[in-house]
Amino acid sequence: LPAFFARWDGQPLFAGRARMGARRRRRLERVRRSHDPLALAACLRGMGAGSQQPLWERLQQLLLPVLLVSGKEDSKYCQLAEQMQRRMVAARRAVLPRAGHSVHLERPRAYARVVAAFWQHLEQAGDEDGDVAEAEAQVEAEVTAAKGE
């Protein structure tokens, strides 16, 4: 397992993890060491992005509000989120600067603020018209605030 994680983490996709604090990196490493190698392999085979059936044509059927969060340094997932947003009626996208693929680990406070702002807006707005546009504005404000962190 250590050799697998060394190769996995060596991908440019995960370069942003180097900015994580030492304590957070150690905690992540402890969690990873606790994984069952067979279960992890099964998850990657059964739920990895390459093993999933494409559902692009069904995205327009999602009518509920969706927040797509990606790290600016993860160009592939930023592009995918942009494509998804165009296909979804009520999707909003947040791209956090100074973050890669593991945006929730690399910028946990900024990530939490963006998600919390999205949820808070949804709770306040209820089912009123204009919810999505207002949520987008709130998320954009949080992303802008996150740039300063």
Coordinates of N, CA and C in Angstrom, one line a residue:
L1 N 0.8 -1.2 0.0 CA 0.0 0.0 0.0 C 0.9 1.3 0.0
P2 N 1.9 1.3 0.8 CA 2.8 2.6 0.7 C 3.3 2.9 -0.7
A3 N 3.7 1.8 -1.4 CA 4.2 2.1 -2.8 C 3.1 2.6 -3.7
F4 N 1.9 2.1 -3.5 CA 0.8 2.5 -4.3 C 0.5 4.0 -4.0
F5 N 0.5 4.4 -2.7 CA 0.2 5.8 -2.4 C 1.3 6.7 -2.8
A6 N 2.5 6.2 -2.8 CA 3.6 7.1 -3.3 C 3.5 7.4 -4.8
R7 N 3.1 6.4 -5.6 CA 2.9 6.6 -7.0 C 1.7 7.5 -7.2
W8 N 0.6 7.2 -6.5 CA -0.6 7.9 -6.6 C -0.4 9.4 -6.3
D9 N 0.2 9.7 -5.2 CA 0.4 11.0 -4.8 C 1.4 11.8 -5.7
G10 N 2.3 11.0 -6.4 CA 3.3 11.6 -7.3 C 2.7 12.2 -8.5
Q11 N 1.4 12.0 -8.8 CA 0.8 12.5 -10.0 C 0.7 14.0 -9.8
P12 N 0.9 14.8 -10.9 CA 0.7 16.3 -10.8 C -0.7 16.7 -10.3
L13 N -1.6 15.9 -10.5 CA -3.0 16.2 -10.1 C -3.1 16.4 -8.6
F14 N -2.2 15.8 -7.8 CA -2.2 15.9 -6.4 C -1.1 16.8 -5.8
A15 N -0.4 17.6 -6.7 CA 0.7 18.5 -6.2 C 0.3 19.5 -5.2
G16 N -1.0 19.9 -5.2 CA -1.4 20.9 -4.2 C -1.4 20.4 -2.8
R17 N -1.4 19.1 -2.6 CA -1.4 18.5 -1.2 C -0.1 18.9 -0.5
A18 N 0.9 19.2 -1.2 CA 2.2 19.7 -0.6 C 2.0 20.9 0.3
R19 N 1.0 21.7 -0.1 CA 0.7 22.9 0.7 C -0.1 22.6 2.0
M20 N -0.6 21.4 2.1 CA -1.3 21.1 3.3 C -0.3 21.1 4.5
G21 N -0.8 21.5 5.7 CA 0.1 21.5 6.8 C 0.5 20.1 7.2
A22 N 1.7 20.0 7.8 CA 2.3 18.7 8.2 C 1.3 17.9 9.0
R23 N 0.6 18.5 9.9 CA -0.3 17.8 10.8 C -1.5 17.2 10.0
R24 N -2.0 17.9 9.0 CA -3.1 17.4 8.2 C -2.6 16.3 7.3
R25 N -1.3 16.4 6.8 CA -0.8 15.4 5.9 C -0.6 14.1 6.8
R26 N -0.1 14.2 8.0 CA 0.1 13.0 8.9 C -1.3 12.4 9.1
R27 N -2.3 13.2 9.4 CA -3.6 12.6 9.7 C -4.2 11.9 8.4
L28 N -4.0 12.4 7.3 CA -4.4 11.8 6.0 C -3.6 10.5 5.8
E29 N -2.4 10.5 6.1 CA -1.6 9.3 6.0 C -2.0 8.2 7.0
R30 N -2.4 8.5 8.2 CA -2.9 7.6 9.2 C -4.2 6.9 8.6
V31 N -5.1 7.8 8.1 CA -6.4 7.2 7.6 C -6.1 6.3 6.4
R32 N -5.2 6.7 5.6 CA -4.8 5.8 4.4 C -4.3 4.5 4.8
R33 N -3.4 4.5 5.8 CA -2.8 3.2 6.3 C -3.8 2.3 6.9
S34 N -4.9 2.9 7.3 CA -6.0 2.0 7.9 C -6.9 1.3 6.9
H35 N -6.7 1.7 5.6 CA -7.6 1.1 4.6 C -7.2 -0.3 4.3
D36 N -8.2 -1.1 4.0 CA -8.0 -2.5 3.6 C -7.6 -2.5 2.1
P37 N -6.4 -3.0 1.8 CA -6.0 -2.9 0.4 C -6.9 -3.6 -0.6
L38 N -7.6 -4.7 -0.2 CA -8.5 -5.3 -1.2 C -9.8 -4.5 -1.3
A39 N -10.2 -3.9 -0.3 CA -11.4 -3.0 -0.4 C -11.1 -1.8 -1.2
L40 N -9.9 -1.2 -1.0 CA -9.5 0.0 -1.8 C -9.4 -0.4 -3.3
A41 N -8.8 -1.5 -3.6 CA -8.7 -1.9 -5.0 C -10.1 -2.1 -5.6
A42 N -11.0 -2.7 -4.8 CA -12.4 -2.9 -5.3 C -13.1 -1.6 -5.5
C43 N -12.9 -0.6 -4.7 CA -13.5 0.7 -4.8 C -13.0 1.4 -6.1
L44 N -11.7 1.3 -6.3 CA -11.1 2.0 -7.5 C -11.6 1.3 -8.8
R45 N -11.7 -0.1 -8.7 CA -12.2 -0.8 -9.9 C -13.7 -0.5 -10.2
G46 N -14.4 -0.5 -9.1 CA -15.9 -0.3 -9.3 C -16.4 1.1 -9.3
M47 N -15.7 2.0 -8.7 CA -16.2 3.4 -8.6 C -15.3 4.4 -9.2
G48 N -14.2 4.0 -9.7 CA -13.2 5.0 -10.3 C -13.9 5.7 -11.5
A49 N -13.4 6.9 -11.8 CA -14.0 7.7 -12.9 C -14.0 6.9 -14.2
G50 N -12.9 6.1 -14.5 CA -12.8 5.4 -15.7 C -13.7 4.2 -15.8
S51 N -14.3 3.8 -14.7 CA -15.2 2.6 -14.7 C -16.6 2.9 -14.7
Q52 N -17.0 4.2 -14.5 CA -18.4 4.6 -14.5 C -19.0 4.8 -15.8
Q53 N -20.2 4.4 -16.0 CA -20.9 4.6 -17.2 C -21.2 6.1 -17.4
P54 N -20.9 6.7 -18.6 CA -21.1 8.1 -18.8 C -22.6 8.5 -18.7
L55 N -22.9 9.5 -18.0 CA -24.3 10.0 -17.8 C -24.5 11.4 -18.2
W56 N -23.7 11.9 -19.1 CA -23.8 13.2 -19.6 C -25.2 13.6 -20.1
E57 N -25.8 12.7 -20.8 CA -27.1 13.0 -21.4 C -28.2 13.1 -20.4
R58 N -28.0 12.6 -19.2 CA -29.0 12.7 -18.2 C -28.9 13.9 -17.2
L59 N -27.8 14.6 -17.3 CA -27.6 15.7 -16.4 C -28.7 16.8 -16.5
Q60 N -29.2 17.0 -17.7 CA -30.3 18.0 -17.8 C -31.5 17.6 -17.1
Q61 N -31.6 16.4 -16.7 CA -32.8 15.9 -15.9 C -32.7 16.3 -14.4
L62 N -31.5 16.7 -14.0 CA -31.4 17.1 -12.6 C -31.9 18.5 -12.4
L63 N -32.9 18.7 -11.7 CA -33.6 20.0 -11.5 C -33.2 20.6 -10.2
L64 N -32.6 19.9 -9.3 CA -32.3 20.4 -8.0 C -31.0 21.2 -8.1
P65 N -30.8 22.1 -7.1 CA -29.6 23.0 -7.1 C -28.4 22.1 -6.8
V66 N -27.3 22.3 -7.6 CA -26.1 21.5 -7.5 C -24.9 22.5 -7.4
L67 N -24.0 22.3 -6.5 CA -22.8 23.1 -6.5 C -21.6 22.2 -6.9
L68 N -20.9 22.6 -7.9 CA -19.7 21.9 -8.5 C -18.5 22.7 -8.0
V69 N -17.7 22.0 -7.2 CA -16.5 22.7 -6.7 C -15.2 22.0 -7.2
S70 N -14.3 22.8 -7.7 CA -13.0 22.3 -8.2 C -11.9 23.2 -7.8
G71 N -10.7 22.7 -7.8 CA -9.5 23.5 -7.5 C -9.0 24.0 -8.9
K72 N -8.6 25.3 -8.9 CA -8.1 25.9 -10.1 C -7.0 25.2 -10.8
E73 N -6.1 24.5 -10.0 CA -5.0 23.8 -10.5 C -5.3 22.4 -11.0
D74 N -6.6 22.1 -11.0 CA -7.0 20.8 -11.5 C -7.8 21.1 -12.8
S75 N -7.1 21.3 -13.9 CA -7.7 21.8 -15.1 C -8.7 20.8 -15.7
K76 N -8.4 19.5 -15.5 CA -9.4 18.5 -16.1 C -10.7 18.6 -15.4
Y77 N -10.7 18.7 -14.1 CA -12.0 18.7 -13.3 C -12.6 20.1 -13.4
C78 N -11.9 21.1 -13.6 CA -12.5 22.5 -13.9 C -13.2 22.4 -15.2
Q79 N -12.6 21.8 -16.2 CA -13.3 21.7 -17.5 C -14.6 20.8 -17.4
L80 N -14.4 19.7 -16.7 CA -15.6 18.8 -16.5 C -16.7 19.5 -15.8
A81 N -16.4 20.3 -14.7 CA -17.4 21.0 -14.0 C -18.1 22.1 -14.9
E82 N -17.3 22.7 -15.7 CA -17.9 23.7 -16.6 C -18.8 23.0 -17.6
Q83 N -18.4 21.9 -18.1 CA -19.3 21.2 -19.1 C -20.6 20.7 -18.4
M84 N -20.4 20.2 -17.1 CA -21.6 19.8 -16.4 C -22.5 20.9 -16.1
Q85 N -22.0 22.1 -15.7 CA -22.8 23.2 -15.4 C -23.7 23.6 -16.6
R86 N -23.1 23.6 -17.8 CA -23.8 23.9 -19.0 C -25.0 23.0 -19.3
R87 N -24.9 21.8 -18.8 CA -25.9 20.8 -19.1 C -27.0 20.7 -18.0
M88 N -26.7 21.3 -16.8 CA -27.6 21.2 -15.7 C -28.4 22.5 -15.5
V89 N -29.6 22.4 -15.2 CA -30.5 23.6 -15.1 C -30.1 24.4 -13.9
A90 N -29.8 23.8 -12.8 CA -29.6 24.6 -11.5 C -28.3 24.4 -10.9
A91 N -27.3 24.2 -11.8 CA -25.9 24.0 -11.2 C -25.1 25.3 -11.2
R92 N -24.3 25.4 -10.1 CA -23.4 26.5 -10.0 C -22.0 26.0 -9.7
R93 N -21.0 26.7 -10.2 CA -19.7 26.2 -10.1 C -18.8 27.2 -9.3
A94 N -18.0 26.6 -8.5 CA -17.0 27.4 -7.7 C -15.6 26.8 -8.0
V95 N -14.7 27.6 -8.4 CA -13.3 27.3 -8.7 C -12.5 28.0 -7.6
L96 N -11.9 27.2 -6.8 CA -11.0 27.8 -5.7 C -9.6 27.9 -6.1
P97 N -9.0 29.0 -6.0 CA -7.6 29.2 -6.3 C -6.7 28.5 -5.3
R98 N -5.5 28.3 -5.8 CA -4.5 27.6 -4.9 C -4.9 26.3 -4.4
A99 N -5.6 25.5 -5.2 CA -6.1 24.2 -4.9 C -6.1 23.3 -6.2
G100 N -5.9 22.1 -5.9 CA -5.9 21.1 -7.0 C -7.0 20.2 -6.9
H101 N -6.8 18.9 -7.1 CA -7.8 17.9 -7.1 C -8.4 17.6 -5.8
S102 N -7.7 17.8 -4.7 CA -8.2 17.6 -3.4 C -8.5 18.9 -2.7
V103 N -9.4 19.6 -3.3 CA -9.7 21.0 -2.9 C -10.2 21.0 -1.4
H104 N -11.0 20.0 -1.0 CA -11.5 19.9 0.3 C -10.4 19.7 1.4
L105 N -9.3 19.1 1.0 CA -8.2 18.8 1.9 C -7.2 20.0 1.8
E106 N -7.0 20.5 0.6 CA -6.0 21.6 0.4 C -6.4 22.9 0.9
R107 N -7.7 23.2 0.8 CA -8.3 24.5 1.3 C -9.5 24.3 2.1
P108 N -9.5 23.6 3.2 CA -10.7 23.1 3.9 C -11.6 24.3 4.3
R109 N -11.0 25.4 4.8 CA -11.8 26.5 5.2 C -12.5 27.2 4.1
A110 N -11.8 27.4 3.0 CA -12.4 28.0 1.8 C -13.5 27.1 1.3
Y111 N -13.2 25.8 1.2 CA -14.2 24.9 0.7 C -15.5 24.9 1.6
A112 N -15.3 24.9 2.9 CA -16.4 24.9 3.8 C -17.2 26.2 3.7
R113 N -16.5 27.3 3.5 CA -17.2 28.5 3.3 C -18.1 28.6 2.1
V114 N -17.6 28.0 1.0 CA -18.3 28.0 -0.3 C -19.5 27.1 -0.1
V115 N -19.3 25.9 0.4 CA -20.5 25.0 0.6 C -21.5 25.6 1.6
A116 N -21.0 26.1 2.7 CA -21.9 26.7 3.6 C -22.7 27.8 3.0
A117 N -22.1 28.7 2.3 CA -22.8 29.8 1.6 C -23.9 29.3 0.7
F118 N -23.6 28.2 -0.1 CA -24.6 27.6 -1.0 C -25.7 27.1 -0.2
W119 N -25.5 26.3 0.9 CA -26.5 25.7 1.7 C -27.4 26.8 2.4
Q120 N -26.7 27.8 2.9 CA -27.4 28.9 3.6 C -28.3 29.6 2.7
H121 N -27.9 29.9 1.5 CA -28.7 30.5 0.5 C -30.0 29.6 0.2
L122 N -29.7 28.3 0.0 CA -30.8 27.4 -0.3 C -31.8 27.4 0.8
E123 N -31.3 27.4 2.1 CA -32.3 27.4 3.2 C -33.1 28.7 3.3
Q124 N -32.4 29.8 3.0 CA -33.1 31.1 3.1 C -34.1 31.3 2.0
A125 N -33.7 30.8 0.8 CA -34.5 31.1 -0.4 C -35.7 30.1 -0.5
G126 N -35.7 28.9 0.1 CA -36.8 28.0 -0.1 C -37.0 27.7 -1.5
D127 N -38.2 27.7 -2.0 CA -38.6 27.4 -3.3 C -38.9 28.6 -4.2
E128 N -38.5 29.8 -3.8 CA -38.8 31.0 -4.5 C -38.0 31.0 -5.9
D129 N -38.6 31.8 -6.8 CA -37.9 32.0 -8.1 C -36.6 32.7 -7.9
G130 N -35.6 32.5 -8.7 CA -34.4 33.2 -8.6 C -33.4 32.6 -7.7
D131 N -33.7 31.4 -7.1 CA -32.8 30.8 -6.1 C -31.4 30.5 -6.7
V132 N -31.4 30.0 -7.9 CA -30.1 29.6 -8.4 C -29.2 30.8 -8.7
A133 N -29.8 31.9 -9.2 CA -29.0 33.1 -9.5 C -28.4 33.7 -8.2
E134 N -29.3 33.7 -7.2 CA -28.9 34.2 -5.9 C -27.8 33.4 -5.2
A135 N -28.0 32.0 -5.4 CA -27.0 31.1 -4.8 C -25.6 31.3 -5.6
E136 N -25.7 31.5 -6.9 CA -24.5 31.7 -7.6 C -23.8 33.0 -7.2
A137 N -24.5 34.0 -6.9 CA -23.9 35.3 -6.5 C -23.2 35.1 -5.1
Q138 N -23.9 34.4 -4.2 CA -23.4 34.1 -2.9 C -22.1 33.2 -3.0
V139 N -22.1 32.2 -3.8 CA -21.0 31.3 -4.0 C -19.8 32.1 -4.5
E140 N -20.1 33.0 -5.5 CA -19.1 33.8 -6.1 C -18.4 34.7 -5.1
A141 N -19.2 35.3 -4.2 CA -18.7 36.1 -3.2 C -17.8 35.4 -2.2
E142 N -18.1 34.1 -1.9 CA -17.3 33.3 -1.1 C -16.0 32.9 -1.8
V143 N -16.1 32.6 -3.1 CA -14.9 32.3 -3.8 C -14.0 33.5 -3.8
T144 N -14.5 34.6 -4.0 CA -13.7 35.9 -4.0 C -13.1 36.0 -2.7
A145 N -13.8 35.8 -1.6 CA -13.2 35.9 -0.3 C -12.1 34.9 0.0
A146 N -12.3 33.7 -0.6 CA -11.4 32.6 -0.4 C -10.0 32.9 -1.1
K147 N -10.1 33.7 -2.1 CA -8.8 34.1 -2.8 C -7.9 34.8 -1.9
G148 N -8.4 35.5 -0.9 CA -7.6 36.3 0.0 C -7.0 35.4 1.1
E149 N -7.5 34.2 1.3 CA -7.0 33.4 2.4 C -5.6 32.8 2.1

